[in-house]
Coordinates of C-alpha atoms and ligand atoms in Angstrom, one line a residue:
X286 CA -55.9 -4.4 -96.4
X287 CA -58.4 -2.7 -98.3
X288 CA -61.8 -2.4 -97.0
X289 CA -63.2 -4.6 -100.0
X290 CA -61.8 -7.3 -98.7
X291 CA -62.6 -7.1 -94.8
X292 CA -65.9 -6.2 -96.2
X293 CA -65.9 -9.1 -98.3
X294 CA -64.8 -11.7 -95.3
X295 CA -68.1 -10.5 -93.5
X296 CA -69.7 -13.6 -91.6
X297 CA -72.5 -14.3 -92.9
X298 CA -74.0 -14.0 -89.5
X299 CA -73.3 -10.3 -89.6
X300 CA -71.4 -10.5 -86.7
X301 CA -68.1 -8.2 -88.1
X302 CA -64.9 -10.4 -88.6
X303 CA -61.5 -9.6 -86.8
X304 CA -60.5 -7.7 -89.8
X305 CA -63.7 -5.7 -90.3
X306 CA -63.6 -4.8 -86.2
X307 CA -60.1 -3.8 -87.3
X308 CA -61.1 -1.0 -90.0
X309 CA -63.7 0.0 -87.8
X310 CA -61.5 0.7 -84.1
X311 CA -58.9 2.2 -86.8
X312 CA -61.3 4.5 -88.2
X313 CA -62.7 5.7 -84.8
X314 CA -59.2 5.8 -82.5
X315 CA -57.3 7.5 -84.9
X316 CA -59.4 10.5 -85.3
X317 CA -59.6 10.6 -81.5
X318 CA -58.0 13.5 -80.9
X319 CA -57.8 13.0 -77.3
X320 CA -56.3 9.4 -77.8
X321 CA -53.8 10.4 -80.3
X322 CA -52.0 13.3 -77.9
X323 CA -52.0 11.0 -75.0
X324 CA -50.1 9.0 -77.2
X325 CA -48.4 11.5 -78.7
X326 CA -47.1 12.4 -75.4
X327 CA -46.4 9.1 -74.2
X328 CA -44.3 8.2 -77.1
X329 CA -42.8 11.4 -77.1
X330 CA -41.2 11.0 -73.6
X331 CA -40.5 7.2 -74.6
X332 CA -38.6 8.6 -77.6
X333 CA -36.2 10.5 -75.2
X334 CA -35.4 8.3 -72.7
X335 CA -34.8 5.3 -75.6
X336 CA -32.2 7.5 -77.2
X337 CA -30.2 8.8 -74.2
X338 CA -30.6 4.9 -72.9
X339 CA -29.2 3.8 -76.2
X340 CA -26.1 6.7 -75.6
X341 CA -25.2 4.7 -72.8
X342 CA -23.8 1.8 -74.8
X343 CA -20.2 1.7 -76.0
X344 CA -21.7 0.3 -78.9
X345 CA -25.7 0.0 -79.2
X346 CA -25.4 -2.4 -82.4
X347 CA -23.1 -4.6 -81.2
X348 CA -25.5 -5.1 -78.3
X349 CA -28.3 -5.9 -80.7
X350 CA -26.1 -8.1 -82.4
X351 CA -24.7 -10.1 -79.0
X352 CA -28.8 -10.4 -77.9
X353 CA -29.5 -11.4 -81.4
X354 CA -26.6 -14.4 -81.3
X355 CA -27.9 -15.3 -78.0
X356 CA -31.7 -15.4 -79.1
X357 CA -30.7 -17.4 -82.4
X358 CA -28.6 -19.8 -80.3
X359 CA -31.7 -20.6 -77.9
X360 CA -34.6 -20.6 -79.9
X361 CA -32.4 -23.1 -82.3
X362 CA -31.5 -25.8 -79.5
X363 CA -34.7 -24.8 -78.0
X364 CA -35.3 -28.9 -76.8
X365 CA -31.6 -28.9 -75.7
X366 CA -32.3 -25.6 -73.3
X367 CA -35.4 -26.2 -72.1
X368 CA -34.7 -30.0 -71.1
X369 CA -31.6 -28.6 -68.8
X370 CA -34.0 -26.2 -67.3
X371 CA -36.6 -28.4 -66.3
X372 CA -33.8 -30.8 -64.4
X373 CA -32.3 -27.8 -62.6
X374 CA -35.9 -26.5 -61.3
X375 CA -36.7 -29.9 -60.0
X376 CA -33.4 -30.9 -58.5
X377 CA -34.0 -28.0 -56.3
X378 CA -37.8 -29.3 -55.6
X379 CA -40.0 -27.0 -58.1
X380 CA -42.1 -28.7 -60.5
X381 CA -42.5 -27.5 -64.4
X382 CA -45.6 -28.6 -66.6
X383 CA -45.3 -28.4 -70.1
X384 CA -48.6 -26.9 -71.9
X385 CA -49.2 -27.4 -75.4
X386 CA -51.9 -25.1 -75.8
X387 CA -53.9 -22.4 -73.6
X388 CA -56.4 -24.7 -72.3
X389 CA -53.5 -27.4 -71.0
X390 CA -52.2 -24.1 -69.0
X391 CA -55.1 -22.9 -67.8
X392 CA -56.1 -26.3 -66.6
X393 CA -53.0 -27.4 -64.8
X394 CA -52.7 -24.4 -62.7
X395 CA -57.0 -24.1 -62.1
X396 CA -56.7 -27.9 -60.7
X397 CA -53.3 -26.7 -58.7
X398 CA -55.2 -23.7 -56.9
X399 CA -58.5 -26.0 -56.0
X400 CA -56.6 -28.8 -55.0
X401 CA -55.1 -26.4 -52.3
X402 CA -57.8 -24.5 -51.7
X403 CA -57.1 -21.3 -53.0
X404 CA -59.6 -18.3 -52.7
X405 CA -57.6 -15.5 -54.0
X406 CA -54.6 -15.0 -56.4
X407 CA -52.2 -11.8 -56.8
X408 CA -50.7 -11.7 -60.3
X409 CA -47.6 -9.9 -61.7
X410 CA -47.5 -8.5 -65.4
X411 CA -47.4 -11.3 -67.7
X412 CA -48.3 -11.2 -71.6
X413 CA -48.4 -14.9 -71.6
X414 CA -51.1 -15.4 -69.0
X415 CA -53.4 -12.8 -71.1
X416 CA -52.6 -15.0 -74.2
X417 CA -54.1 -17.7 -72.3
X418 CA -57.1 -15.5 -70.5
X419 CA -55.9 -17.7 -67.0
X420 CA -57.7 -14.8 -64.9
X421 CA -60.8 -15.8 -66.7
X422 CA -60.6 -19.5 -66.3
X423 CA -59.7 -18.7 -62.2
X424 CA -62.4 -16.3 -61.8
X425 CA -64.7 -18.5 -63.7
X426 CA -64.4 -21.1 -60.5
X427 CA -64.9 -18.1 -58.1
X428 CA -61.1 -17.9 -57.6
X429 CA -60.2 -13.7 -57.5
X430 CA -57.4 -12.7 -59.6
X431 CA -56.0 -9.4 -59.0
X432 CA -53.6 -7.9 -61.0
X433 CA -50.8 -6.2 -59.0
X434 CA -49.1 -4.4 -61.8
X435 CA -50.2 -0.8 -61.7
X436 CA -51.1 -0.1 -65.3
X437 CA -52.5 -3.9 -65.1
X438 CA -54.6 -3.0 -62.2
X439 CA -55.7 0.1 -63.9
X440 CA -56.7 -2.0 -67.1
X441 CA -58.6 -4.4 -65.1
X442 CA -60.7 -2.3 -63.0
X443 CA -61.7 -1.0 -66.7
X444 CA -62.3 -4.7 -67.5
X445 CA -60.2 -3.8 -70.4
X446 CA -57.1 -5.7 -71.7
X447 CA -53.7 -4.2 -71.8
X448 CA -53.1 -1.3 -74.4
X449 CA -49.5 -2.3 -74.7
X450 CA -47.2 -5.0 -73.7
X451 CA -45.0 -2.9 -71.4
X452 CA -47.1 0.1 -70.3
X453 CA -50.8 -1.2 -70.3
X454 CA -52.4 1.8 -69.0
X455 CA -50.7 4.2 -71.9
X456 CA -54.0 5.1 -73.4
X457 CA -55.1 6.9 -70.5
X458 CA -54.5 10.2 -68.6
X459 CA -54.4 11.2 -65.1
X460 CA -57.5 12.7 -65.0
X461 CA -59.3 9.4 -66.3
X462 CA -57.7 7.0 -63.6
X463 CA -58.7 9.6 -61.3
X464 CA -61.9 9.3 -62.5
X465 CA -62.1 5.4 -62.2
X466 CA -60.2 5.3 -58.7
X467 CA -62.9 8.0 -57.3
X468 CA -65.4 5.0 -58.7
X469 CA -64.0 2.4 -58.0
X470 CA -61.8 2.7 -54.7
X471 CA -62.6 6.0 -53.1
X472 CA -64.6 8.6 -53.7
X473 CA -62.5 12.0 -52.2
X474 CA -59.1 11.2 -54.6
X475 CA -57.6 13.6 -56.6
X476 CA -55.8 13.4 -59.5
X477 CA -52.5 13.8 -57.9
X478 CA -50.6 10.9 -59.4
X479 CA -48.5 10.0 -56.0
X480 CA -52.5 10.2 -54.4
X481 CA -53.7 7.5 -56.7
X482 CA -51.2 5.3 -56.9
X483 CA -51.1 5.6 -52.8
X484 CA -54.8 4.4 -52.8
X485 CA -54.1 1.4 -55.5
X486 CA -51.4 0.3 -53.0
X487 CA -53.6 0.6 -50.0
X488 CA -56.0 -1.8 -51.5
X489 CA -53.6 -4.3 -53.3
X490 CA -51.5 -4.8 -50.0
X491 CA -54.6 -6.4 -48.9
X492 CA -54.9 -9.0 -51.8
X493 CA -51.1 -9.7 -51.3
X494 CA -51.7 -10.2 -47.4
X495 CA -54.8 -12.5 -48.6
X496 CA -53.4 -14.6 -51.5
X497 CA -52.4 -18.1 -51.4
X498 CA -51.2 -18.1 -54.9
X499 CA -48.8 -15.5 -57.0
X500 CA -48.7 -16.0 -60.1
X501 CA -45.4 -14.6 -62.9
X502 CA -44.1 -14.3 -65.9
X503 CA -41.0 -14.5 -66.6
X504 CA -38.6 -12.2 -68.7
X505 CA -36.3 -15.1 -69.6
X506 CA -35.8 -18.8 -68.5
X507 CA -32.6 -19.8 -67.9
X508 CA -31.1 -22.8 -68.8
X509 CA -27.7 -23.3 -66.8
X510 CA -29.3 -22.3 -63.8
X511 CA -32.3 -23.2 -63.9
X512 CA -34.0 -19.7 -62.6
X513 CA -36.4 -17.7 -64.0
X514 CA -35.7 -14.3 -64.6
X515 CA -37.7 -10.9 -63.6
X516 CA -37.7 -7.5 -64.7
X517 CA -40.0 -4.9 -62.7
X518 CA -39.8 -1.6 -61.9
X519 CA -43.1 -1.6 -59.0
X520 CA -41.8 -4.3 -56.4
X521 CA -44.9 -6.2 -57.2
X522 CA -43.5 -8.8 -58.6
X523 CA -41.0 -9.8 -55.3
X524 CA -44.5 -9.8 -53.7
X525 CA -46.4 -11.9 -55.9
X526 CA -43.2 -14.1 -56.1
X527 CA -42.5 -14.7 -52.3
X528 CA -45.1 -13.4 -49.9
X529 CA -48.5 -16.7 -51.1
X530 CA -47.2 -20.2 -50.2
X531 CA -47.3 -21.4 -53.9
X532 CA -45.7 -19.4 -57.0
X533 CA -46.7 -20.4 -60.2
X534 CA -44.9 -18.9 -63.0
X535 CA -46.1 -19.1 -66.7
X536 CA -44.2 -18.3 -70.0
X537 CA -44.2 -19.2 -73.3
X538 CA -41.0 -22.3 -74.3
X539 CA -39.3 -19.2 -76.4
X540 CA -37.8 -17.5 -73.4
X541 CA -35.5 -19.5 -72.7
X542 CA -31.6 -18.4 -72.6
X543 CA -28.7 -20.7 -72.4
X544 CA -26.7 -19.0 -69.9
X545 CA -26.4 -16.7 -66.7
X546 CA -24.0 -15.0 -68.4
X547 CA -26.2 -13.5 -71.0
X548 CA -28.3 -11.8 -68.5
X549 CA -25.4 -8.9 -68.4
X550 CA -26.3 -7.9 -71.9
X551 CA -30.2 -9.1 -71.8
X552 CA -31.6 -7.1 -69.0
X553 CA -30.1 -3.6 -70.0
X554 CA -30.9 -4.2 -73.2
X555 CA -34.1 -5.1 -72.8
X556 CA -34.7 -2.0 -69.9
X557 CA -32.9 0.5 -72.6
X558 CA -35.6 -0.6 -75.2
X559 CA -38.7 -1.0 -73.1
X560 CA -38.5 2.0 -70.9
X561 CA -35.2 4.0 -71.4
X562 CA -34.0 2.6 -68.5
X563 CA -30.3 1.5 -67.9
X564 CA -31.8 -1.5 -65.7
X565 CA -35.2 -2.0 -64.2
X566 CA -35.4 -1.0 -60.4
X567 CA -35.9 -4.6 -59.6
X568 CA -34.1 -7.9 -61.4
X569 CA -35.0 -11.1 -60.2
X570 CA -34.0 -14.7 -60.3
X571 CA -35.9 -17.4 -59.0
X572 CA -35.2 -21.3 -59.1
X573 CA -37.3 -23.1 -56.4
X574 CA -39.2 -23.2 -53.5
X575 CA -38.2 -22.3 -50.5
X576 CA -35.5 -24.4 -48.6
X577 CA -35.0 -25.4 -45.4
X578 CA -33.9 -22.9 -43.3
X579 CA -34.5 -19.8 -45.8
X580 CA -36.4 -17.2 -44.0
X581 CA -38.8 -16.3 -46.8
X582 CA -40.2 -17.3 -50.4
X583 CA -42.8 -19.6 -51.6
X584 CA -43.5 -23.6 -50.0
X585 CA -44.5 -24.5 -54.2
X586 CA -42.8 -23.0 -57.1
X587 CA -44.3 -24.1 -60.3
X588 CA -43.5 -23.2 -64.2
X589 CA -45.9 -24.1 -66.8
X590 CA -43.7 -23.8 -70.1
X591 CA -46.6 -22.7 -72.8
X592 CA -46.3 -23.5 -76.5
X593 CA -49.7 -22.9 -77.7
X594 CA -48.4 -22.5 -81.4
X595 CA -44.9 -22.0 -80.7
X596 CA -43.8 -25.2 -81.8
X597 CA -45.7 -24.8 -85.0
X598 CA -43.6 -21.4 -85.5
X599 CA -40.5 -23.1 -84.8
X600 CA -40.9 -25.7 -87.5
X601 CA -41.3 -23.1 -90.0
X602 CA -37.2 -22.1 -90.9
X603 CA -38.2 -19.3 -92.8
X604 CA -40.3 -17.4 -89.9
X605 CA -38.3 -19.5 -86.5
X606 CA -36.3 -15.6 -85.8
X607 CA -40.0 -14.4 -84.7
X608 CA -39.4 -16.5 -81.3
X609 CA -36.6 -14.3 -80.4
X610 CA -38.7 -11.3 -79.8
X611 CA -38.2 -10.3 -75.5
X612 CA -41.2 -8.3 -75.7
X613 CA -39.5 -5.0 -75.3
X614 CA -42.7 -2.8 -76.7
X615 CA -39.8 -0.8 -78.9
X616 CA -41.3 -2.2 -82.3
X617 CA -44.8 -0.9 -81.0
X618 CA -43.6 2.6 -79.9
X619 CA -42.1 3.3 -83.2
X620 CA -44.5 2.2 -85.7
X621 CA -46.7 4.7 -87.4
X622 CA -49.8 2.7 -87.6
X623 CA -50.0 1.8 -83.9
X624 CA -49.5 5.5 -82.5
X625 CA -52.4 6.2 -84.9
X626 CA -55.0 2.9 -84.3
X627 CA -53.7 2.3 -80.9
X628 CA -53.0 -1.0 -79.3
X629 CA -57.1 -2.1 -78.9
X630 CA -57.8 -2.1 -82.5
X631 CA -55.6 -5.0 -83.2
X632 CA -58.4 -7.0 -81.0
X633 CA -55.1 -9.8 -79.7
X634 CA -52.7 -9.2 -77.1
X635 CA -50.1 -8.5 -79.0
X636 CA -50.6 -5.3 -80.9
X637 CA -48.0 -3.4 -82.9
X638 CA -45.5 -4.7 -85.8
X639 CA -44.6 -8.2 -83.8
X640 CA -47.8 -9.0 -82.8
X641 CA -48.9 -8.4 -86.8
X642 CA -46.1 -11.2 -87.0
X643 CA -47.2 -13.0 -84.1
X644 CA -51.0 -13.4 -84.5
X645 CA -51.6 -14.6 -87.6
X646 CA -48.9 -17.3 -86.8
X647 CA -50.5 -18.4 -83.5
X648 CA -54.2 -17.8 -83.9
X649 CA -54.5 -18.6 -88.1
X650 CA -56.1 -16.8 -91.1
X651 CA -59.1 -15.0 -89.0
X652 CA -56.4 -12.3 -88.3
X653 CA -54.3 -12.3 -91.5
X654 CA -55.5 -8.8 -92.4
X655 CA -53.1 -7.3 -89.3
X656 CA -50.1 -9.0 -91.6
X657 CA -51.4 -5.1 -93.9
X658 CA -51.6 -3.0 -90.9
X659 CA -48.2 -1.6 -91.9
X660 CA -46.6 0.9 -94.3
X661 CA -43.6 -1.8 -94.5
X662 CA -41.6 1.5 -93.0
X663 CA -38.9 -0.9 -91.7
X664 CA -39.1 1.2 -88.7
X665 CA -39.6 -1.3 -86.5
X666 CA -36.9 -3.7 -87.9
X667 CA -34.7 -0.9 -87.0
X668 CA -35.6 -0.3 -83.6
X669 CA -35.6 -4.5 -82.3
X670 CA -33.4 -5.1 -80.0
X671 CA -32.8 -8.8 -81.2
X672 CA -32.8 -7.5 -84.9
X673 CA -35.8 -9.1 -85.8
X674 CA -36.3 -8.4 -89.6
X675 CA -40.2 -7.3 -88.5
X676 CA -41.3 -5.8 -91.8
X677 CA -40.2 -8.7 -94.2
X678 CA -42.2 -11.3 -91.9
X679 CA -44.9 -9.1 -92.4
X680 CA -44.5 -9.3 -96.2
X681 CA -44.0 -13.5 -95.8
X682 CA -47.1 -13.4 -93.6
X683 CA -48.9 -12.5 -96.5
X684 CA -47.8 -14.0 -99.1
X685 CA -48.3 -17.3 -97.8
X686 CA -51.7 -15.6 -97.1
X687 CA -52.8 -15.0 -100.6
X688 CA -51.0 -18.4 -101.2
X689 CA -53.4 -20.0 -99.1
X690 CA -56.3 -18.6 -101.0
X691 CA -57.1 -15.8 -97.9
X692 CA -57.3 -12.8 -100.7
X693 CA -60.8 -12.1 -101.9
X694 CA -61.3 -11.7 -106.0
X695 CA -61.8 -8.0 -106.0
X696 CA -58.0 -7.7 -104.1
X697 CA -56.6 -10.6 -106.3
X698 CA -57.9 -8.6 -109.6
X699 CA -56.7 -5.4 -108.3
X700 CA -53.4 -6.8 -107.9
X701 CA -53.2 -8.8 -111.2
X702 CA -54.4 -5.4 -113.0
X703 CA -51.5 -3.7 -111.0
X704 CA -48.9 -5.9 -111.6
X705 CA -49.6 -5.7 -115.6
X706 CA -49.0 -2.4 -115.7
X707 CA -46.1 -2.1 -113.3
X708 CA -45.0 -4.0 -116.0
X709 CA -45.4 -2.0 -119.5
X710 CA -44.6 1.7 -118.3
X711 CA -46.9 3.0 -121.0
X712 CA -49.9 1.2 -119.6
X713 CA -48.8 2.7 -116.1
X714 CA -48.9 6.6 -117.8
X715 CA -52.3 6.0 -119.1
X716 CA -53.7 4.9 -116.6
X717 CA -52.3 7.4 -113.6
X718 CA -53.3 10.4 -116.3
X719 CA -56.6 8.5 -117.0
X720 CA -57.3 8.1 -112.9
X721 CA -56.0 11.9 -112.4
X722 CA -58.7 12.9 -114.7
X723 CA -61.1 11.0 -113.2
X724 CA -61.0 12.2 -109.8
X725 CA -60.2 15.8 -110.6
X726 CA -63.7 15.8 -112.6
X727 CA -64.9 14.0 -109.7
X728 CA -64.0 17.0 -107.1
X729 CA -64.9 19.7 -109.6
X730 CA -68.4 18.4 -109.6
X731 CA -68.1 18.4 -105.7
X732 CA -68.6 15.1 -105.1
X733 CA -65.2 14.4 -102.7
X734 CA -66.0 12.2 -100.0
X735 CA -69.0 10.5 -101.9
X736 CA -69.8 6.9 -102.5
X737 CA -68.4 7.3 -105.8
X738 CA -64.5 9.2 -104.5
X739 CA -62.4 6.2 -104.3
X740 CA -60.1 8.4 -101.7
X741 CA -63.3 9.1 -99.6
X742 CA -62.2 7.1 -96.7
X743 CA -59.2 9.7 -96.3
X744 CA -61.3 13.0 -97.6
X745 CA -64.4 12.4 -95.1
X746 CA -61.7 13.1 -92.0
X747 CA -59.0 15.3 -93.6
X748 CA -58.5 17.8 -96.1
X749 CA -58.6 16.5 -99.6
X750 CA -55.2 15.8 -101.0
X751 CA -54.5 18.4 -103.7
X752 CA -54.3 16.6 -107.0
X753 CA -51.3 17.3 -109.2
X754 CA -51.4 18.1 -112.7
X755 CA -48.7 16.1 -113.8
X756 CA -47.3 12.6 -112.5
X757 CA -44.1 11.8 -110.3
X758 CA -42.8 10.5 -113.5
X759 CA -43.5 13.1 -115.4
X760 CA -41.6 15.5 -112.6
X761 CA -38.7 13.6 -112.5
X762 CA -38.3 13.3 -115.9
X763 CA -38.3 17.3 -116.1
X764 CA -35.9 17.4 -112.9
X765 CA -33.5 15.1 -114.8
X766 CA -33.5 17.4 -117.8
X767 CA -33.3 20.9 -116.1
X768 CA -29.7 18.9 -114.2
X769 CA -28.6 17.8 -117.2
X770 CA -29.1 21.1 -118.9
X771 CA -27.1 23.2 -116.1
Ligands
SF4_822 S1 -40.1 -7.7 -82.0 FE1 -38.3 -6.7 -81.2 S2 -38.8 -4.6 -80.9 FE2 -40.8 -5.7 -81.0 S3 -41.3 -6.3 -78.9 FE3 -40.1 -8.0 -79.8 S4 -38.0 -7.6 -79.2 FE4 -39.1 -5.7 -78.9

C-alpha cells in the first residue's frame, strides 16, 4: 500500500481511515526499539521450540497434509457436519444457537445471562468472542466479564485488545506487568514472574468462585461426537467450563471436524505450531450439561455457532481454504511485517498474514489496504499447519480489490506506467538510469529525507541506502560474461 493511496482514502471528516491508522502504528512500533526486542525475543524462543516440536514428527508434512485433508473435508460438507453436531449436543440436553452475525451472538447469550440473573461472568481465551466484542455488550448491562486467561487478563487490565491470537500479552515485558499488577492489584509486587502470576490467581479465583456464567471457545467442534474441543495450557479453561451453573461456548461454524479420530493428529499439531508444544497441558472435550448423577460440570451448556461472514467466504470457491485456518499464530510468528508493526497496527483481531486474509473478507473494503501488508515472502504459506496457500490469497484479495474500483488513480497510474515498461525492456533501462540519476543529484544536493526524496519515508529512520552506479541488469549481464569468458 503506498501512502498516496491511504492518504488519498482520508475521510473527509479527517478522522484517519483504517489504512491511514495502519501507516501511522507501522511507522511508530517499528522503530520502537523496546517493542521490536521484546519481540525479537519472543519469537526467538518461539522459533526453537516450533523446530524441535516439528523434530518430533515421523513426518511433519505428512501431518500438514492429513490436517489439511481433514480441514478440506469439513469446511466442504460444512452443512453436513455442523447439522450432526447440533443433534448430538441436544440429545444429551445442551442447546446450540446459530448466529449469523456479531450482534445475533451477542444478543442471544446477553438475554441468556439476564434471564438468569447473572452478575458476573469468567471467560476463557476465545478469538471469536473478541471478533464479536461480547465482553462489551455484557459489561454494557452492568454484567462483569473477566478474562481468566493470563495474557488475556493482562490485556484487559490494559483495556487493550489481544497482541496475538495465542500469546496476547507478547508485546510486553516483565517489568511492565509488574508495573500494572503494582497498579492495579497490589502495590508491594515484584517483578518476579511466579509473584505476579501468584497475585493474578489470587484475584481471579475470586471471580471463578463468584460467576454464574463461563464462557469458551472452542478449538474444534466435533461432529461425530458432538463435543467441543479445548486446548489450554493455564487450567482456566476446566474452570470457566465446569465450576458457574451455565457454560456458554462461542465459535465461529468453521471449526468444525468430522471425527474424534482426527483429534490425534489436530491437537499436536496445532500445540507443535502454536507453542512448540507436543500437546497442551490440558485437552478438553465437552458435550453437555451435567447429568444426573455426575458429580461436577455445568446445569446449561450452550454453543452459539457464529458465521458473521463466514458463509459469505464459503460461497466464494476460489478463497473457501481460508476457513481451514485453526488459529495456530504460526503464520503471525513468521512473517516479517508483523514482528516489525506488531499485532496492534492491524487495528482487527486478527493480525498477521491470515488475518490480512481474513479481514478484508469479513469486515469489507475499509481494510483492504492489510491485503499489502506483506512482502508476498511465502513465509507464512510455508509455516501453516493446514497448508493454507496465505500469500496468494493475499494477492486474490487484491486483485478483486482494484477490481472493485478500491485503488485510488495515482496507484492505478503508477501501475499502468509500471506495467508498460515491464513490458519493453528498453523503456525499463531508461527509466531505472533516468531515476538513479535523479535521486543521486538529489542526495548530493543533501536533500535525503526531504519532501522532494521519494525514499524519504525509509531515509528519515535509517541510513540512506547506498545508490549503485549501475543497475541489477546491468550486473548480471557483466556476471554472465565474466562465466562465459572463464
Ligand atoms: S493461517 Fe495457518 S499458520 Fe496462520 S494461524 Fe491459521 S492455521 Fe495457523
Amino acid at each position: 500500500m503506498s501512502p498516496a493511496s491511504a492518504s488519498a482514502s482520508a475521510s473527509s471528516s479527517g478522522t484517519p481511515t483504517a489504512a491511514q491508522r495502519f501507516l501511522r502504528d507501522a511507522a511508530v512500533k517499528s522503530a520502537d526499539l523496546v517493542h521490536r526486542e521484546i519481540i525479537r525475543k519472543n519469537m526467538e524462543s518461539y522459533d526453537a521450540a516450533h523446530l524441535k516440536g516439528r523434530a518430533r514428527f515421523q513426518d511433519w508434512e505428512a501431518a500438514r497434509r492429513r490436517c489439511q485433508e481433514i480441514k478440506r473435508e469439513a469446511v466442504n460438507h460444512l452443512d453436513r457436519y455442523l447439522l450432526q453436531f447440533e443433534e448430538k449436543v441436544t440429545a444429551r440436553g445442551g442447546r446450540v444457537f446459530w448466529a449469523e452475525d456479531a450482534g445475533q451472538a451477542c444478543a442471544y447469550i446477553c438475554d441468556l445471562a439476564q434471564r438468569r440473573g447473572v452478575k458476573t461472568v469468567v471467560k476463557s481465551k476465545s478469538m471469536v468472542t473478541e471478533e464479536i466484542e461480547l465482553s462489551h455488550a455484557l459489561e454494557k448491562l452492568g454484567i462483569k466479564a473477566w478474562e481468566t486467561d493470563l495474557g488475556e487478563y493482562i490485556v484487559q487490565l490494559r483495556h487493550e485488545p489481544p497482541y496475538h491470537i495465542v500469546t496476547p500479552a507478547m508485546h510486553l515485558n516483565r517489568t511492565q506487568i509488574g508495573d500494572l499488577f503494582r497498579q492495579e492489584l497490589e502495590p508491594n509486587l515484584s517483578d518476579d514472574p511466579v509473584e505476579l502470576m501468584a497475585a493474578a490467581r489470587r484475584k481471579l479465583r475470586q471471580a471463578f468462585f463468584a460467576a454464574e456464567m463461563g464462557i469458551s471457545g472452542a478449538n474444534f467442534i466435533v461432529a461425530d461426537v458432538g463435543a467441543i474441543a479445548l486446548s489450554t495450557n493455564e487450567g482456566n479453561g476446566r474452570l470457566t467450563t465446569s465450576l458457574p451453573r451455565i457454560h456458554v461456548a462461542v465459535t465461529g461454524i468453521e471449526k468444525v471436524i468430522p471425527r474424534l479420530e482426527d483429534l490425534a493428529t489436530l491437537w499436536p499439531v496445532l500445540a507443535t505450531s502454536g507453542t512448540g508444544q507436543p500437546i497442551t497441558t490440558y485437552s478438553t472435550l465437552i458435550g453437555g450439561p451435567r447429568r444426573p448423577g455426575e458429580a461436577d460440570g455445568p446445569e446449561e451448556f450452550h454453543v452459539v455457532l457464529v458465521d458473521n461472514g463466514r458463509s459469505r467466504l464459503l460461497a466464494n470457491v476460489e478463497e473457501r481454504e481460508v476457513l481451514h485456518c485453526i488459529r495456530c499464530g504460526a503464520c503471525l510468528n513468521i512473517c516479517p511485517v508483523y514482528r516489525h508493526v506488531g499485532g496492534h497496527t492491524y487495528g482487527t483481531i486478527y493480525g498477521g498474514p491470515i488475518g490480512s486474509v481474513l479481514t478484508p473478507q469479513l469486515r469489507g473494503k475499509d481494510f483492504a489496504h492489510l491485503s499489502s501488508a506483506s512482502s508476498l515472502c511465502g513465509a507464512c504459506t510455508s509455516v501453516c499447519p493446514v497448508r493454507i496457500n496465505l500469500h496468494h490469497h493475499l494477492l486474490h484479495n487484491r486483485r478483486d480489490f482494484v477490481k472493485a474500483g478500491s485503488a485510488k488513480f495515482g496507484e492505478r497510474m503508477m501501475f499502468r506506467m509500471w506495467s508498460a515498461a515491464m513490458r519493453r525492456p528498453w523503456l525499463y533501462s531508461a527509466g531505472g538510469a533516468l531515476a538513479r540519476l535523479a535521486l543521486r543529484t538529489l542526495y548530493a544536493l543533501g536533500l535525503t529525507g526531504s519532501p522532494l526524496d521519494p525514499m524519504r519515508a525509509w531515509n528519515r529512520q535509517r541510513a540512506p541506502v547506498p545508490l549503485p552506479r549501475k543497475s541489477f541488469r546491468a550486473l548480471w549481464e557483466k556476471q554472465k560474461q565474466k562465466e562465459t569468458r572463464s
